[in-house]
PDB file of C-alpha atoms in Angstrom:
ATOM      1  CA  UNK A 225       0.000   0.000   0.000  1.00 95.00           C
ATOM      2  CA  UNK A 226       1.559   3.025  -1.091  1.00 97.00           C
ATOM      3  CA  UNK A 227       1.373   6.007   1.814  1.00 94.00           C
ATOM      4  CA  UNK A 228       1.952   9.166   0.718  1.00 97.00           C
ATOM      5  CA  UNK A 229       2.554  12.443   3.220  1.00 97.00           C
ATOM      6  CA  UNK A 230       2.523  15.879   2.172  1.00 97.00           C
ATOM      7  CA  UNK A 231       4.646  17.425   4.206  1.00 96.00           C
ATOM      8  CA  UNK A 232       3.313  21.363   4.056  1.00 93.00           C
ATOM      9  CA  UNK A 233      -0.036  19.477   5.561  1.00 96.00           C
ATOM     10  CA  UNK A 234       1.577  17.688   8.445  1.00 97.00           C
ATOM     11  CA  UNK A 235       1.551  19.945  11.670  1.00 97.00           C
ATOM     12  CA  UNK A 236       4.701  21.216  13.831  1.00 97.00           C
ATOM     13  CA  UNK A 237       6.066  19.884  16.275  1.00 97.00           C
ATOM     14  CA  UNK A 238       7.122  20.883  19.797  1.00 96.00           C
ATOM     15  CA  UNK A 239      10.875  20.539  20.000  1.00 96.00           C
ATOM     16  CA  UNK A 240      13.857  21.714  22.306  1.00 95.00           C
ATOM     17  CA  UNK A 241      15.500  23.417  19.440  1.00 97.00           C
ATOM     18  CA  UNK A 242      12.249  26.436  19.099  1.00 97.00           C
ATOM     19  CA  UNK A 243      12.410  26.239  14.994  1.00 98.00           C
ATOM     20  CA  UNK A 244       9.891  24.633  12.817  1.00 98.00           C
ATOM     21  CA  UNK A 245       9.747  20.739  12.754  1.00 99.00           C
ATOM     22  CA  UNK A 246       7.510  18.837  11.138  1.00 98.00           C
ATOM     23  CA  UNK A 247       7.260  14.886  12.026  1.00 98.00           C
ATOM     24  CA  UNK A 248       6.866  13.157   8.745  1.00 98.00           C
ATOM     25  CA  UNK A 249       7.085   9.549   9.123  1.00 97.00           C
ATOM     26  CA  UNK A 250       7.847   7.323  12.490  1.00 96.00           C
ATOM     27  CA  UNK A 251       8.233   3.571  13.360  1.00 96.00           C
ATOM     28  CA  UNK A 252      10.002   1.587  15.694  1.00 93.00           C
ATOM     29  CA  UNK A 253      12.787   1.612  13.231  1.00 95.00           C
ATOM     30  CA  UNK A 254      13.099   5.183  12.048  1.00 96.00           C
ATOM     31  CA  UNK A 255      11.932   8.529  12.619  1.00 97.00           C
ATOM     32  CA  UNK A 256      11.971  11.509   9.294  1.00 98.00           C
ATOM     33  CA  UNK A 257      11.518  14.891  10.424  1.00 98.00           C
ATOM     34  CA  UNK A 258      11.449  17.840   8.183  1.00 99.00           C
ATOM     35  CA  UNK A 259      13.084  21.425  10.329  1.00 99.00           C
ATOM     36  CA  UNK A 260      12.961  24.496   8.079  1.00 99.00           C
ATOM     37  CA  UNK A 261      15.147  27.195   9.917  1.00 99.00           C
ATOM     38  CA  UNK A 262      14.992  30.793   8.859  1.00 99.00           C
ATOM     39  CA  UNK A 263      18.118  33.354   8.644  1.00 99.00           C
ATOM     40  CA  UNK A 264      19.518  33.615  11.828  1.00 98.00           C
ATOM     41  CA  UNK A 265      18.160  30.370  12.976  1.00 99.00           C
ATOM     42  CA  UNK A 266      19.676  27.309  14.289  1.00 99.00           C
ATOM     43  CA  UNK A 267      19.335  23.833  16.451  1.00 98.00           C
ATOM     44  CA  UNK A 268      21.135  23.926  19.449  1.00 98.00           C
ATOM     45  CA  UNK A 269      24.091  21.894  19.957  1.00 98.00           C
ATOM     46  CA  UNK A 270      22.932  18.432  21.012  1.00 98.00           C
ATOM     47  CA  UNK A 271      23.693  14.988  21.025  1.00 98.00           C
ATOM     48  CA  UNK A 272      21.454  11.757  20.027  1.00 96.00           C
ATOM     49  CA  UNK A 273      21.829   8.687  21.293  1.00 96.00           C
ATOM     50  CA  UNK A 274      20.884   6.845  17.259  1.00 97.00           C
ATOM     51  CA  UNK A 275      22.914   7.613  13.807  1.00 97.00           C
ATOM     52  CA  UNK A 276      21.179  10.585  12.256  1.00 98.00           C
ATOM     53  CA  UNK A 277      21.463  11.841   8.584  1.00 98.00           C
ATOM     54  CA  UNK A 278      20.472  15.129   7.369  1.00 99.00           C
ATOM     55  CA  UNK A 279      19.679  15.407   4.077  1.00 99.00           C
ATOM     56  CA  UNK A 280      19.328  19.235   2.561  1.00 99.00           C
ATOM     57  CA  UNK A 281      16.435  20.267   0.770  1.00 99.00           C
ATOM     58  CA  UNK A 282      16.357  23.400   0.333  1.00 98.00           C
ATOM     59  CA  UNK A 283      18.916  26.394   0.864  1.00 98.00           C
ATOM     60  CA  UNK A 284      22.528  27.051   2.134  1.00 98.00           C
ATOM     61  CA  UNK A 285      23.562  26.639   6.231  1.00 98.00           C
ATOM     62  CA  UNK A 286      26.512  24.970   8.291  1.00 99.00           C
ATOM     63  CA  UNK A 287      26.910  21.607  10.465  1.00 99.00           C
ATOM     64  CA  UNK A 288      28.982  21.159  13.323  1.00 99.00           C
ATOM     65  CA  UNK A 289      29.662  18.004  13.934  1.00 99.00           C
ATOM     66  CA  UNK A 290      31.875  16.765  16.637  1.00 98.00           C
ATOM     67  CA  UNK A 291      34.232  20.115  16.397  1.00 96.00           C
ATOM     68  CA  UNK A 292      34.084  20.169  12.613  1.00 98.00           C
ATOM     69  CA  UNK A 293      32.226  22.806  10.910  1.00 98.00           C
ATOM     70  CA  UNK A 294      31.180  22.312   6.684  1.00 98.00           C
ATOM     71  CA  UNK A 295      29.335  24.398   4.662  1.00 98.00           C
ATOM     72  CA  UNK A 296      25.494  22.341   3.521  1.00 98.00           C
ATOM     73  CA  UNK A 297      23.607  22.983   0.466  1.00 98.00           C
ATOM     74  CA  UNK A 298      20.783  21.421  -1.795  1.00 97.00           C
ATOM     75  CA  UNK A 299      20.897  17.661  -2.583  1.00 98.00           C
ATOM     76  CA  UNK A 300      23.794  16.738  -0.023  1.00 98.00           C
ATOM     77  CA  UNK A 301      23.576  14.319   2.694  1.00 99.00           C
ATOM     78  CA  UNK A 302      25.352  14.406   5.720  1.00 99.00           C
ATOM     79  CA  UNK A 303      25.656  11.832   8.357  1.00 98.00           C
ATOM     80  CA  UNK A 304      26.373  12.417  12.258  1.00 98.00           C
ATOM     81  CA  UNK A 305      26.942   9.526  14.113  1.00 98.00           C
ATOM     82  CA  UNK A 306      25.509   8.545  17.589  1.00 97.00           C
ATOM     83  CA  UNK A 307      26.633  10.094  20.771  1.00 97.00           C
ATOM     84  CA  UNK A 308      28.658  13.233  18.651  1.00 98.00           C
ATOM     85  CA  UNK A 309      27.683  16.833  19.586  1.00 99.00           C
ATOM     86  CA  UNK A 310      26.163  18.517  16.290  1.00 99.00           C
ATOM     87  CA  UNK A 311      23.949  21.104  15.101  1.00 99.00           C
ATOM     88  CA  UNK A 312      22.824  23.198  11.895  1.00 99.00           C
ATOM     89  CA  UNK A 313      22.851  26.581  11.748  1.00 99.00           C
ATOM     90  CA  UNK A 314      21.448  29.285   9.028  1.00 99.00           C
ATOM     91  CA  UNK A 315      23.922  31.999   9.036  1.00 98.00           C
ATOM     92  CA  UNK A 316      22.283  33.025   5.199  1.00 98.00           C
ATOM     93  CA  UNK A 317      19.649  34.857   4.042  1.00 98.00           C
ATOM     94  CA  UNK A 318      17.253  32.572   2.800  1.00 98.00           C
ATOM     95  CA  UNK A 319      15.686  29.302   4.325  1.00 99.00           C
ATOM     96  CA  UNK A 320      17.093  26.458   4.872  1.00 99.00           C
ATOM     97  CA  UNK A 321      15.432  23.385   5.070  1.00 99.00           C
ATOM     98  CA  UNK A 322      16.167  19.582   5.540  1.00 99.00           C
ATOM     99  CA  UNK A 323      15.294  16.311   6.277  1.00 99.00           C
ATOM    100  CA  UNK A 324      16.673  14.893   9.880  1.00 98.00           C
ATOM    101  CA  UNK A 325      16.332  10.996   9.233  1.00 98.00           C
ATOM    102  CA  UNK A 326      17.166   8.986  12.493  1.00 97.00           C
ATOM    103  CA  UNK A 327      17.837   5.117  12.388  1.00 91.00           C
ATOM    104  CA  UNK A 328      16.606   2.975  14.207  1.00 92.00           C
ATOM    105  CA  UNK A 329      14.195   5.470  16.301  1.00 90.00           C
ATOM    106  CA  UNK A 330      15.766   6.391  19.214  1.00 90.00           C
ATOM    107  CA  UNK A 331      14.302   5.271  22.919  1.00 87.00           C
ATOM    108  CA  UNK A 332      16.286   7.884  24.326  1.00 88.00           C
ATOM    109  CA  UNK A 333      15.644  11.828  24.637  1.00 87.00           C
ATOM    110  CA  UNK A 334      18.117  14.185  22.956  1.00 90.00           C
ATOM    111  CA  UNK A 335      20.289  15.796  25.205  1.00 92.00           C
ATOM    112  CA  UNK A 336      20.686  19.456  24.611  1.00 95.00           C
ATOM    113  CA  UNK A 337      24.618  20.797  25.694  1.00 94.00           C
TER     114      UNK A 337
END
C-alpha cells in the first residue's frame, strides 16, 4: 500500500530546538523529520543517542559536527553519528530546510549541551 505524506499538511512539532519541525514519518525503526530554519536560525548543539542523517532540501547553512564545521547545500547528505555533539545553523539569508532521518528510532531523549 503506497502512503503518501505531504509534508506542508503535516503539523509542527514541539521541540527543544524552538524552529519549525515537522514529524513526517515514524516507526520503531526510524523517525523523518522535516526542520525548516529561517536566517539567523539554528538547532542547538545536542547529542542523540541513534545515527542521524540530514539530508538538505532546500537552501545554504553549516553543520557542526563533533568540532568540525562544513558548509550544507541542496541535494547533499550528511551523516552524524551517535553520541557526537552537532547542530545546523542558518547563518544566510534565505531558508534552509532539511530532512533529519534517524535510524533505528531512538528510545532515548536528545540531550541538549
Amino acid at each position: 500500500m503506497i502512503k503518501i505524506v505531504r509534508a506542508w499538511k503535516t503539523a509542527e512539532v514541539p521541540n527543544p530546538h524552538d524552529v519549525s519541525a515537522r514529524r513526517l514519518y515514524e516507526t520503531e525503526h526510524v523517525e523523518v523529520v522535516m526542520v525548516t530554519l529561517q536566517p539567523g536560525e539554528a538547532l542547538k548543539l545536542h547529542v542523540t543517542p541513534v545515527d542521524v542523517l540530514f539530508y538538505v532540501l532546500e537552501g545554504r547553512g553549516v553543520v557542526e559536527i563533533g568540532g568540525e564545521r562544513e558548509e550544507a547545500a541542496s541535494d547533499m547528505l550528511i551523516v552524524s553519528p551517535a553520541r557526537i555533539p552537532h547542530r545546523l545553523l542558518n547563518e544566510s539569508d534565505a531558508v534552509f530546510r532539511f530532512l533529519v532521518v534517524k535510524t533505528p528510532r531512538p528510545t532515548e531523549s536528545t540531550r541538549i549541551l
